[in-house]
CSV table of C-alpha atoms in Angstrom, one decimal:
chain,number,residue,atom,x,y,z
A,287,GLY,CA,-14.5,2.1,9.3
A,288,GLU,CA,-10.9,3.0,10.2
A,289,ASN,CA,-10.0,6.6,10.6
A,290,VAL,CA,-6.3,7.1,10.4
A,291,GLU,CA,-4.2,10.2,11.0
A,292,GLN,CA,-0.5,10.6,10.7
A,293,HIS,CA,1.6,13.3,12.3
A,294,PRO,CA,3.6,15.3,11.1
A,295,SER,CA,2.6,15.5,7.5
A,296,THR,CA,6.1,16.7,6.7
A,297,LEU,CA,9.3,16.2,8.6
A,298,SER,CA,12.8,17.4,7.8
A,299,VAL,CA,15.8,16.2,9.9
A,300,GLN,CA,19.5,16.5,9.7
A,301,GLU,CA,21.3,13.5,8.5
A,302,GLY,CA,22.3,11.3,11.4
A,303,ASP,CA,19.4,12.6,13.7
A,304,SER,CA,16.4,10.6,14.6
A,305,ALA,CA,12.8,10.9,13.1
A,306,VAL,CA,9.5,9.9,14.7
A,307,ILE,CA,6.2,9.6,12.9
A,308,LYS,CA,3.0,9.0,14.8
A,309,CYS,CA,-0.1,7.2,13.6
A,310,THR,CA,-3.5,7.4,15.4
A,311,TYR,CA,-6.4,5.1,14.5
A,312,SER,CA,-9.9,4.8,15.5
A,313,ASP,CA,-10.9,1.1,15.2
A,314,SER,CA,-10.2,-0.8,18.5
A,315,ALA,CA,-10.4,-4.1,16.5
A,316,SER,CA,-7.2,-3.2,14.6
A,317,ASN,CA,-4.5,-5.9,15.4
A,318,TYR,CA,-2.0,-5.4,12.6
A,319,PHE,CA,0.1,-2.3,12.3
A,320,PRO,CA,2.5,-2.0,9.3
A,321,TRP,CA,4.5,0.9,8.1
A,322,TYR,CA,5.2,1.5,4.3
A,323,LYS,CA,7.8,3.5,2.7
A,324,GLN,CA,7.1,4.9,-0.8
A,325,GLU,CA,9.8,6.5,-2.9
A,326,LEU,CA,8.8,8.7,-5.8
A,327,GLY,CA,7.3,6.8,-8.7
A,328,LYS,CA,7.7,3.4,-6.8
A,329,GLY,CA,5.2,1.0,-5.0
A,330,PRO,CA,4.9,1.1,-1.2
A,331,GLN,CA,7.3,-1.1,0.4
A,332,LEU,CA,6.8,-2.7,3.8
A,333,ILE,CA,9.5,-1.6,6.2
A,334,ILE,CA,8.3,-2.9,9.5
A,335,ASP,CA,5.2,-4.2,11.1
A,336,ILE,CA,3.8,-5.2,14.5
A,337,ARG,CA,1.0,-7.2,15.7
A,338,SER,CA,-1.2,-6.3,18.7
A,339,ASN,CA,0.3,-9.0,21.0
A,340,VAL,CA,3.7,-7.1,20.9
A,341,GLY,CA,4.5,-3.7,22.2
A,342,GLU,CA,7.6,-2.9,20.3
A,343,LYS,CA,9.7,-4.2,17.5
A,344,LYS,CA,13.1,-3.2,16.2
A,345,ASP,CA,15.0,-3.9,12.9
A,346,GLN,CA,18.4,-2.3,12.8
A,347,ARG,CA,17.7,1.5,12.6
A,348,ILE,CA,13.9,1.1,12.4
A,349,ALA,CA,11.5,0.5,15.2
A,350,VAL,CA,7.8,0.5,15.8
A,351,THR,CA,6.1,1.1,19.2
A,352,LEU,CA,2.4,0.3,19.8
A,353,ASN,CA,0.1,1.7,22.4
A,354,LYS,CA,-3.2,0.0,22.0
A,355,THR,CA,-4.8,1.8,24.8
A,356,ALA,CA,-4.3,5.0,23.3
A,357,LYS,CA,-4.7,3.7,19.8
A,358,HIS,CA,-1.5,4.9,18.3
A,359,PHE,CA,1.7,3.5,17.1
A,360,SER,CA,4.9,5.2,16.0
A,361,LEU,CA,7.7,4.7,13.5
A,362,HIS,CA,11.2,5.4,14.8
A,363,ILE,CA,14.2,5.9,12.5
A,364,THR,CA,17.6,6.4,14.0
A,365,GLU,CA,20.8,7.6,12.4
A,366,THR,CA,18.9,8.8,9.4
A,367,GLN,CA,20.5,8.7,6.0
A,368,PRO,CA,19.7,10.4,2.6
A,369,GLU,CA,18.0,7.2,1.4
A,370,ASP,CA,15.5,7.5,4.1
A,371,SER,CA,13.8,10.4,2.3
A,372,ALA,CA,10.4,9.2,1.1
A,373,VAL,CA,6.8,9.3,2.1
A,374,TYR,CA,5.8,7.0,4.9
A,375,PHE,CA,2.4,5.5,5.4
A,376,CYS,CA,0.9,3.7,8.3
A,377,ALA,CA,-1.9,1.2,7.5
A,378,PRO,CA,-3.5,-0.2,10.6
A,379,ARG,CA,-6.1,-3.1,10.1
A,380,GLY,CA,-8.1,-5.5,12.0
A,381,GLY,CA,-10.0,-8.7,12.0
A,382,SER,CA,-9.0,-12.1,10.7
A,383,SER,CA,-10.3,-11.7,7.1
A,384,ALA,CA,-8.0,-10.0,4.6
A,385,SER,CA,-9.0,-6.4,4.2
A,386,LYS,CA,-8.0,-3.4,2.0
A,387,ILE,CA,-5.6,-0.7,3.2
A,388,ILE,CA,-7.0,2.7,3.9
A,389,PHE,CA,-4.1,4.9,3.4
A,390,GLY,CA,-3.8,8.1,5.5
A,391,SER,CA,-2.2,11.3,4.1
A,392,GLY,CA,1.3,10.0,4.7
A,393,THR,CA,4.4,11.8,6.1
A,394,ARG,CA,6.9,13.2,3.8
A,395,LEU,CA,10.4,12.7,5.4
A,396,SER,CA,13.3,14.8,4.1
A,397,ILE,CA,16.8,14.2,5.2
A,398,ARG,CA,19.1,17.2,5.1
A,399,PRO,CA,22.7,16.5,4.3
B,69,ALA,CA,12.4,-13.6,-2.9
B,70,ALA,CA,9.8,-13.3,-5.6
B,71,GLY,CA,7.9,-10.0,-5.7
B,72,VAL,CA,4.6,-8.9,-7.2
B,73,ILE,CA,4.9,-8.4,-10.9
B,74,GLN,CA,2.9,-5.8,-12.9
B,75,SER,CA,2.8,-5.2,-16.5
B,76,PRO,CA,3.1,-3.1,-18.4
B,77,ARG,CA,5.2,-0.7,-16.4
B,78,HIS,CA,4.2,2.3,-18.5
B,79,LEU,CA,1.2,2.9,-20.7
B,80,ILE,CA,0.1,5.7,-22.9
B,81,LYS,CA,-3.5,5.8,-24.2
B,82,GLU,CA,-5.8,8.3,-25.9
B,83,LYS,CA,-9.1,9.3,-24.4
B,84,ARG,CA,-11.9,6.8,-24.9
B,85,GLU,CA,-9.5,4.0,-25.5
B,86,THR,CA,-9.3,0.9,-23.3
B,87,ALA,CA,-6.4,-0.5,-21.3
B,88,THR,CA,-5.6,-3.7,-19.5
B,89,LEU,CA,-3.3,-3.8,-16.6
B,90,LYS,CA,-1.9,-7.2,-15.3
B,91,CYS,CA,-0.8,-8.4,-11.9
B,92,TYR,CA,1.1,-11.5,-11.0
B,93,PRO,CA,1.1,-12.1,-7.2
B,94,ILE,CA,3.8,-13.5,-5.1
B,95,PRO,CA,3.7,-17.3,-5.4
B,96,ARG,CA,1.2,-19.0,-3.1
B,97,HIS,CA,-0.6,-15.7,-2.4
B,98,ASP,CA,-4.4,-16.0,-3.0
B,99,THR,CA,-5.5,-12.4,-2.5
B,100,VAL,CA,-4.9,-9.6,-4.8
B,101,TYR,CA,-5.7,-5.8,-4.4
B,102,TRP,CA,-5.8,-3.0,-6.8
B,103,TYR,CA,-5.0,0.6,-5.8
B,104,GLN,CA,-5.0,3.8,-7.8
B,105,GLN,CA,-2.6,6.8,-6.9
B,106,GLY,CA,-3.2,10.1,-8.6
B,107,PRO,CA,-0.4,12.7,-8.8
B,108,GLY,CA,0.4,13.9,-5.3
B,109,GLN,CA,-2.3,11.8,-3.7
B,110,ASP,CA,-2.5,8.8,-1.4
B,111,PRO,CA,-3.2,5.3,-2.9
B,112,GLN,CA,-6.9,4.7,-3.1
B,113,PHE,CA,-8.3,1.1,-2.9
B,114,LEU,CA,-10.2,0.0,-6.0
B,115,ILE,CA,-11.1,-3.7,-5.8
B,116,SER,CA,-9.8,-7.0,-4.3
B,117,PHE,CA,-10.2,-10.7,-5.1
B,118,TYR,CA,-9.8,-13.8,-2.9
B,119,GLU,CA,-9.6,-17.2,-4.5
B,120,LYS,CA,-10.9,-15.7,-7.8
B,121,MET,CA,-14.0,-14.1,-6.2
B,122,GLN,CA,-14.4,-10.4,-5.7
B,123,SER,CA,-13.9,-9.8,-2.0
B,124,ASP,CA,-14.2,-6.1,-1.6
B,125,LYS,CA,-14.9,-3.1,-3.7
B,126,GLY,CA,-13.9,0.5,-3.3
B,127,SER,CA,-14.0,3.6,-5.5
B,128,ILE,CA,-13.7,1.8,-8.7
B,129,PRO,CA,-15.5,3.4,-11.6
B,130,ASP,CA,-18.2,1.5,-13.5
B,131,ARG,CA,-15.9,1.8,-16.6
B,132,PHE,CA,-13.5,-0.4,-14.9
B,133,SER,CA,-13.6,-4.1,-14.3
B,134,ALA,CA,-11.3,-6.7,-12.9
B,135,GLN,CA,-11.0,-10.4,-12.4
B,136,GLN,CA,-8.7,-13.0,-10.9
B,137,PHE,CA,-7.9,-16.1,-12.9
B,138,SER,CA,-7.2,-19.7,-11.8
B,139,ASP,CA,-3.4,-19.1,-11.6
B,140,TYR,CA,-4.2,-16.1,-9.3
B,141,HIS,CA,-3.1,-13.4,-11.6
B,142,SER,CA,-5.4,-10.5,-12.0
B,143,GLU,CA,-6.2,-8.1,-14.7
B,144,LEU,CA,-7.7,-4.6,-14.4
B,145,ASN,CA,-9.7,-3.7,-17.5
B,146,MET,CA,-10.3,0.1,-18.1
B,147,SER,CA,-12.6,1.3,-20.8
B,148,SER,CA,-13.6,4.8,-22.1
B,149,LEU,CA,-10.5,6.2,-20.6
B,150,GLU,CA,-10.6,9.8,-19.3
B,151,LEU,CA,-7.8,12.2,-18.6
B,152,GLY,CA,-8.4,11.8,-14.9
B,153,ASP,CA,-7.6,8.1,-15.1
B,154,SER,CA,-4.0,9.1,-15.5
B,155,ALA,CA,-2.3,7.7,-12.4
B,156,LEU,CA,-0.1,5.0,-10.9
B,157,TYR,CA,-1.9,1.7,-10.5
B,158,PHE,CA,-0.6,-0.7,-7.9
B,159,CYS,CA,-1.4,-4.2,-7.3
B,160,ALA,CA,-0.7,-5.9,-3.9
B,161,SER,CA,-1.0,-9.4,-2.9
B,162,SER,CA,-1.3,-11.4,0.4
B,163,SER,CA,-1.8,-14.9,1.6
B,164,SER,CA,-4.7,-15.9,3.8
B,165,GLY,CA,-5.1,-18.0,7.0
B,166,THR,CA,-1.5,-18.3,8.2
B,167,SER,CA,-1.4,-15.6,11.0
B,168,SER,CA,-3.9,-17.0,13.5
B,169,GLY,CA,-6.5,-14.3,13.3
B,170,PHE,CA,-4.2,-11.4,12.4
B,171,GLN,CA,-4.2,-9.5,9.2
B,172,GLU,CA,-1.8,-10.7,6.5
B,173,THR,CA,0.9,-8.4,5.1
B,174,GLN,CA,0.2,-6.9,1.7
B,175,TYR,CA,3.2,-6.7,-0.6
B,176,PHE,CA,3.0,-4.2,-3.4
B,177,GLY,CA,4.2,-4.3,-6.9
B,178,PRO,CA,6.1,-1.6,-8.7
B,179,GLY,CA,3.1,-0.2,-10.3
B,180,THR,CA,1.8,0.7,-13.8
B,181,ARG,CA,2.1,4.3,-14.8
B,182,LEU,CA,-0.9,5.1,-17.1
B,183,LEU,CA,-1.0,8.3,-19.0
B,184,VAL,CA,-4.2,9.3,-20.9
B,185,LEU,CA,-3.7,11.9,-23.5
């Protein structure tokens, strides 16, 4: 099964600075790489995703980069704002049949004003 | 856009009671997943359904059961509740067969917060 690790586990950045979270996975069959944001007491919300036929994707202040050879993908948040404070989860999956998400331990991002 | 709907949003039960959580997937989504998130923990997969059939099973206790109905909504039935069942229960839904061999995105509901006293 998939073994997922996120680094760092906690991250504190000054408002306006950038934040980068890295996700390492083990299953070479993984072909879908989403990032979820979970605010306290709420459900995980998809913020960006990428499929294995693309190396990078950007949506305003958020970007995801994929390195399939090294089996890792990263979340980049620029110009961080207080509302970016949350727990972020990566959830790589593979195959063509719908499959469960195995959550890693997540990264708690705090934005300092 | 329509999202996943879960009801109730909050539920308080006594030990040994039963509870039923409901999930209404995004329209035209045929796959439903249930996850449990204990305090300070990561979400853990419980069970999933595709086209009304159980498609995968995770760490779901024998005291729990679930099903998906003909309108694709799903219910999680929990019996003989224990204090340790207190958690956030999330439902997620996805569609199938539209991404040419890639995994489909799972969209999560707001969750049901269950408190067992």
